[in-house]
XYZ file of C-alpha atoms in Angstrom:
367
model
C -0.901 21.424 -33.669
C 0.360 19.336 -30.751
C -1.616 18.690 -27.590
C -1.163 21.123 -24.680
C 0.908 23.815 -26.431
C 3.294 25.821 -24.199
C 1.403 29.073 -24.646
C -1.710 27.636 -22.964
C -0.196 24.994 -20.693
C 2.657 26.303 -18.568
C 3.165 22.958 -16.826
C 2.576 19.538 -18.341
C 2.849 16.066 -16.842
C 3.685 13.358 -19.387
C 3.132 9.723 -18.427
C 4.844 7.021 -20.485
C 3.680 3.430 -20.256
C 5.929 0.382 -20.100
C 4.877 -0.912 -23.513
C 6.153 2.283 -25.146
C 9.476 2.507 -23.349
C 10.405 -1.197 -23.218
C 10.315 -3.640 -26.126
C 8.843 -7.183 -25.706
C 12.320 -8.576 -24.975
C 12.806 -6.177 -22.052
C 15.174 -3.714 -23.720
C 14.803 0.064 -23.902
C 13.315 1.466 -27.132
C 16.185 3.931 -27.293
C 15.463 5.630 -30.621
C 11.846 6.300 -29.638
C 12.904 7.662 -26.245
C 15.430 9.982 -27.894
C 12.574 11.393 -29.985
C 10.584 12.070 -26.804
C 13.611 13.840 -25.319
C 13.846 16.059 -28.412
C 10.167 16.920 -28.041
C 10.662 17.806 -24.367
C 13.654 19.986 -25.242
C 11.672 21.897 -27.873
C 8.848 22.551 -25.435
C 11.326 23.527 -22.737
C 12.855 26.149 -25.034
C 9.332 27.433 -25.738
C 8.836 28.004 -22.013
C 6.896 24.932 -20.959
C 7.848 23.076 -17.787
C 7.528 19.297 -18.079
C 7.679 16.469 -15.574
C 7.696 12.846 -16.714
C 6.023 9.933 -14.953
C 7.875 6.973 -16.382
C 6.973 3.311 -16.146
C 9.410 0.596 -17.147
C 11.518 -0.151 -14.047
C 10.000 -3.571 -13.374
C 10.220 -4.613 -17.028
C 13.871 -3.537 -17.288
C 14.813 -5.140 -13.978
C 13.097 -8.404 -14.834
C 15.164 -8.711 -17.978
C 18.415 -8.010 -16.112
C 17.515 -10.541 -13.381
C 16.019 -13.079 -15.834
C 12.752 -13.264 -13.875
C 9.686 -15.080 -15.178
C 6.445 -13.290 -16.134
C 8.160 -9.958 -16.590
C 8.998 -9.759 -12.897
C 5.342 -9.906 -11.824
C 5.150 -13.527 -10.685
C 5.135 -12.370 -7.045
C 5.352 -9.192 -4.996
C 8.918 -10.091 -4.018
C 9.934 -10.507 -7.670
C 8.315 -7.180 -8.578
C 10.140 -5.390 -5.759
C 13.483 -6.924 -6.729
C 12.914 -6.086 -10.405
C 11.914 -2.522 -9.522
C 15.009 -1.977 -7.376
C 17.247 -3.248 -10.171
C 15.399 -1.631 -13.046
C 14.931 1.802 -11.517
C 18.629 2.610 -11.630
C 18.728 1.505 -15.269
C 15.650 3.583 -16.091
C 17.019 6.695 -14.388
C 20.328 6.307 -16.223
C 18.647 6.095 -19.619
C 16.545 9.197 -18.925
C 19.598 11.120 -17.720
C 21.443 10.206 -20.930
C 18.710 11.065 -23.451
C 17.792 14.324 -21.709
C 21.449 15.196 -21.205
C 21.999 14.841 -24.952
C 19.431 17.668 -25.323
C 21.241 19.819 -22.712
C 18.559 19.106 -20.098
C 19.101 17.988 -16.517
C 17.072 15.056 -15.217
C 16.111 14.492 -11.590
C 14.697 11.301 -10.118
C 11.745 11.344 -7.712
C 10.479 8.056 -6.274
C 7.233 8.322 -4.329
C 4.925 6.027 -2.421
C 1.186 6.328 -1.933
C 1.667 7.910 1.483
C 3.847 10.678 0.031
C 0.831 12.052 -1.837
C -1.994 10.888 0.472
C -0.706 12.311 3.772
C -1.111 16.069 3.698
C 2.257 17.095 5.192
C 4.228 14.700 3.002
C 2.188 15.820 -0.007
C 3.138 19.444 0.609
C 6.811 18.468 0.932
C 6.702 16.538 -2.347
C 4.920 19.449 -4.023
C 7.581 21.898 -2.816
C 10.406 19.719 -4.175
C 8.652 19.276 -7.504
C 7.955 22.990 -7.794
C 11.583 23.899 -7.065
C 12.931 21.437 -9.626
C 10.637 22.788 -12.336
C 11.595 26.391 -11.560
C 15.255 25.387 -11.864
C 14.632 24.105 -15.382
C 15.088 20.462 -14.399
C 12.976 17.635 -15.862
C 11.770 15.496 -12.932
C 11.396 11.811 -13.813
C 8.920 10.303 -11.373
C 7.942 6.726 -10.605
C 6.286 4.824 -7.798
C 8.810 3.343 -5.393
C 7.794 -0.233 -6.182
C 10.811 -1.644 -4.328
C 9.177 -0.838 -0.962
C 5.475 -0.517 -1.824
C 3.152 -3.390 -0.918
C -0.132 -4.419 -2.481
C -1.995 -2.567 0.276
C -0.083 0.732 0.080
C 0.579 1.518 -3.546
C -0.900 3.455 -6.429
C -0.842 0.315 -8.553
C -0.584 2.215 -11.824
C 1.209 5.298 -13.084
C -1.923 6.799 -14.645
C -3.326 7.845 -11.284
C 0.157 8.728 -10.064
C 0.521 11.149 -12.989
C -2.774 12.815 -12.089
C -1.729 13.189 -8.454
C 1.614 14.635 -9.553
C -0.306 17.143 -11.696
C -2.214 18.247 -8.598
C 0.990 18.646 -6.614
C 2.682 20.569 -9.438
C -0.293 22.793 -10.249
C -0.120 21.571 -13.847
C -2.670 22.577 -16.466
C -2.410 19.371 -18.479
C -1.708 15.646 -18.190
C -0.786 13.571 -21.230
C -1.036 9.785 -20.867
C 0.990 8.231 -23.676
C -0.136 4.665 -24.083
C -0.565 1.798 -26.526
C -4.113 2.969 -27.243
C -5.287 6.256 -28.775
C -8.043 7.054 -26.319
C -11.439 5.996 -25.045
C -13.881 3.985 -27.145
C -17.545 3.346 -26.466
C -16.670 -0.333 -26.013
C -13.603 -2.550 -26.198
C -11.817 -1.267 -29.333
C -11.259 -4.864 -30.454
C -15.018 -5.284 -30.905
C -16.714 -4.513 -34.239
C -18.275 -1.053 -34.473
C -16.266 0.465 -31.603
C -16.449 4.279 -31.782
C -13.593 6.537 -30.665
C -14.532 9.321 -28.221
C -12.463 12.443 -29.016
C -13.725 14.593 -26.143
C -15.349 13.949 -22.764
C -16.975 16.916 -21.053
C -18.112 15.026 -17.951
C -17.165 11.675 -16.451
C -20.326 9.842 -15.441
C -21.594 6.277 -15.216
C -21.989 6.064 -18.990
C -18.353 7.006 -19.570
C -17.115 4.640 -16.859
C -19.069 1.784 -18.454
C -17.060 2.250 -21.650
C -13.792 1.356 -19.928
C -12.096 -1.893 -20.783
C -10.065 -3.401 -17.953
C -7.365 -4.942 -20.097
C -3.891 -3.635 -20.876
C -3.305 -4.358 -24.540
C 0.406 -5.097 -24.134
C 0.184 -7.241 -21.017
C 3.274 -5.376 -19.783
C 1.728 -2.539 -17.816
C -0.456 -2.532 -14.720
C -3.141 -0.110 -15.879
C -6.023 -0.179 -18.310
C -8.781 2.191 -19.347
C -10.360 1.966 -15.889
C -7.220 3.441 -14.325
C -7.033 6.121 -17.032
C -10.586 7.293 -16.353
C -9.804 7.338 -12.626
C -6.775 9.491 -13.455
C -8.941 11.831 -15.527
C -11.281 12.293 -12.551
C -8.346 13.246 -10.319
C -6.813 15.635 -12.856
C -10.135 17.263 -13.725
C -10.903 17.799 -10.021
C -7.716 19.880 -9.865
C -8.719 21.900 -12.927
C -6.288 20.130 -15.261
C -7.232 18.661 -18.636
C -6.132 15.092 -19.314
C -5.526 13.465 -22.682
C -5.066 9.805 -23.550
C -3.025 9.508 -26.732
C -1.148 6.843 -28.596
C 2.605 6.897 -28.211
C 3.042 4.687 -31.265
C 4.585 7.546 -33.235
C 8.199 8.695 -33.319
C 7.611 12.179 -31.874
C 4.461 11.874 -29.735
C 4.683 15.340 -28.139
C 5.105 17.196 -31.423
C 2.553 15.289 -33.497
C -1.185 15.646 -32.973
C -2.314 12.025 -33.141
C -5.835 10.839 -32.400
C -6.644 11.121 -28.714
C -9.374 11.556 -26.091
C -9.426 14.822 -24.124
C -11.119 14.957 -20.706
C -12.088 18.557 -19.977
C -12.366 19.799 -16.365
C -15.778 21.122 -15.394
C -14.371 23.491 -12.804
C -11.193 24.310 -10.961
C -10.850 23.592 -7.259
C -8.736 25.030 -4.487
C -5.460 23.193 -3.934
C -6.691 21.654 -0.679
C -9.993 20.479 -2.139
C -8.234 19.089 -5.195
C -6.029 17.053 -2.860
C -9.094 15.790 -1.001
C -10.948 14.894 -4.199
C -7.960 13.015 -5.584
C -7.391 10.884 -2.503
C -7.076 7.174 -3.232
C -7.345 5.882 0.320
C -10.116 6.384 2.870
C -10.378 5.132 6.436
C -14.150 4.815 6.399
C -17.417 6.164 5.070
C -20.520 8.019 6.191
C -23.709 7.036 4.377
C -26.324 9.769 4.008
C -29.943 10.158 2.925
C -31.320 11.976 -0.109
C -31.905 15.165 1.880
C -28.277 15.336 2.904
C -27.233 14.831 -0.726
C -29.193 17.919 -1.724
C -27.705 19.929 1.163
C -24.152 18.956 0.263
C -24.675 19.849 -3.381
C -25.936 23.211 -2.163
C -22.562 23.813 -0.497
C -23.477 22.917 3.091
C -21.643 20.855 5.685
C -22.659 17.292 6.518
C -24.832 17.270 9.641
C -25.527 14.183 11.716
C -29.272 14.451 11.073
C -28.718 13.367 7.457
C -26.357 10.470 8.235
C -27.745 6.925 8.143
C -24.755 4.609 8.648
C -21.081 4.714 9.614
C -18.656 2.334 7.924
C -15.138 1.530 9.122
C -13.009 2.719 12.022
C -11.593 6.220 11.647
C -10.238 8.978 13.861
C -10.946 12.673 13.786
C -9.062 14.225 10.856
C -8.975 11.013 8.796
C -9.974 11.073 5.147
C -13.372 9.452 4.609
C -15.911 9.202 1.820
C -19.505 10.363 1.927
C -21.809 7.852 0.281
C -25.235 8.800 -1.062
C -27.963 6.506 -2.400
C -26.349 6.728 -5.852
C -22.733 6.118 -4.827
C -19.756 8.150 -3.607
C -20.690 11.799 -3.339
C -17.711 13.459 -1.674
C -14.450 13.047 0.223
C -13.646 14.919 3.378
C -11.955 14.987 6.759
C -13.928 13.549 9.672
C -14.763 15.938 12.519
C -15.467 13.001 14.875
C -14.058 9.535 15.332
C -16.214 6.642 14.113
C -17.536 5.718 17.588
C -18.834 9.217 18.360
C -20.174 9.628 14.824
C -22.248 6.463 15.293
C -23.742 7.880 18.503
C -24.880 10.972 16.611
C -26.508 9.235 13.623
C -29.772 10.894 12.669
C -29.785 13.210 15.682
C -30.395 16.967 15.668
C -27.517 19.310 16.449
C -29.143 20.544 19.684
C -29.023 16.971 21.056
C -25.301 16.409 20.529
C -23.957 17.893 23.773
C -26.197 15.698 25.921
C -25.298 12.582 23.915
C -21.543 13.135 23.911
C -21.066 14.872 27.258
C -18.914 17.609 25.750
C -19.323 20.658 23.528
C -19.875 19.246 20.025
C -18.445 20.369 16.715
C -20.791 21.848 14.156
C -20.805 18.969 11.638
C -19.663 15.425 10.940
C -17.722 16.808 7.966
C -17.344 20.573 7.519
C -17.776 22.013 4.044
C -14.321 23.637 4.234
C -12.787 20.166 4.563
C -14.880 18.447 1.905
C -14.670 18.041 -1.870
C -17.648 16.945 -3.949
C -16.906 14.407 -6.670
């Protein structure tokens, strides 16, 4: 049986890595891609809605422009390759899906489109409408305008964020590796992990930072980060090898990351945020209070990091690492003035009626 069957997964996000779509010479692996299109068509007829997050634009553009190092020698080369390759990539997808009587749509997004709440909701509405119309959205990061400071950097995490926006039940990362191993799979004795119930420090330590093909920008670290984002939204995520002719219809070896719990749409968006304007460090007592579902009070805060405004996304850092993400109720300067102080002291310190917490529980997502 294939992963994420239509009867249990109404919406599926499929991410395809560069090494699967583009051969080492920079050409499209057309026959393989046609097999993927047939798989998508079969699932579409069975009632499943599918969106594709497709890498490959930079690799295709670099070949057309004859750029060194696959178009990744500099940011300018990568942007030029992406601009050239994206139109080629979209054309190929339109052709192979069109041959299966499916309509393709292109969506290019930047980090801000999914990190800023209003833009996120707009992107989600577009994606939802396309899927209801029976269209197959083909999504990629807009690398032609993204900079090193404002980009996803890999399509694994982009796919997980798209799953949040689409309300998908599953994410399938097709890659050049068949899942997570307890160490680098090139090492003797490496053991494949078929199922992960909870992502913790032990699981993160298993990740290998390399991309086996050298063509893509992600590695196992980015895939585990994607699994965290997807699981926070209540979606399962699988890492599977795409080195088969029909990867969506064959059940090859894979690793499945199972969500512990579902979250509200807003809290899933908060938990999956990739950028933060600052951080509030808290003591062990505050950690216990937050895990008990309470808001973050100033009495439990020990240090403010960064410069942020009210409403900015920040992280909450406990003694053991990042505990939560949330929206700041105060700017950084006022938050620093309140560090460690009781709530009944806040009005006198600030000179105005204070808000109830540094971060309210309704605007916070535990990680």
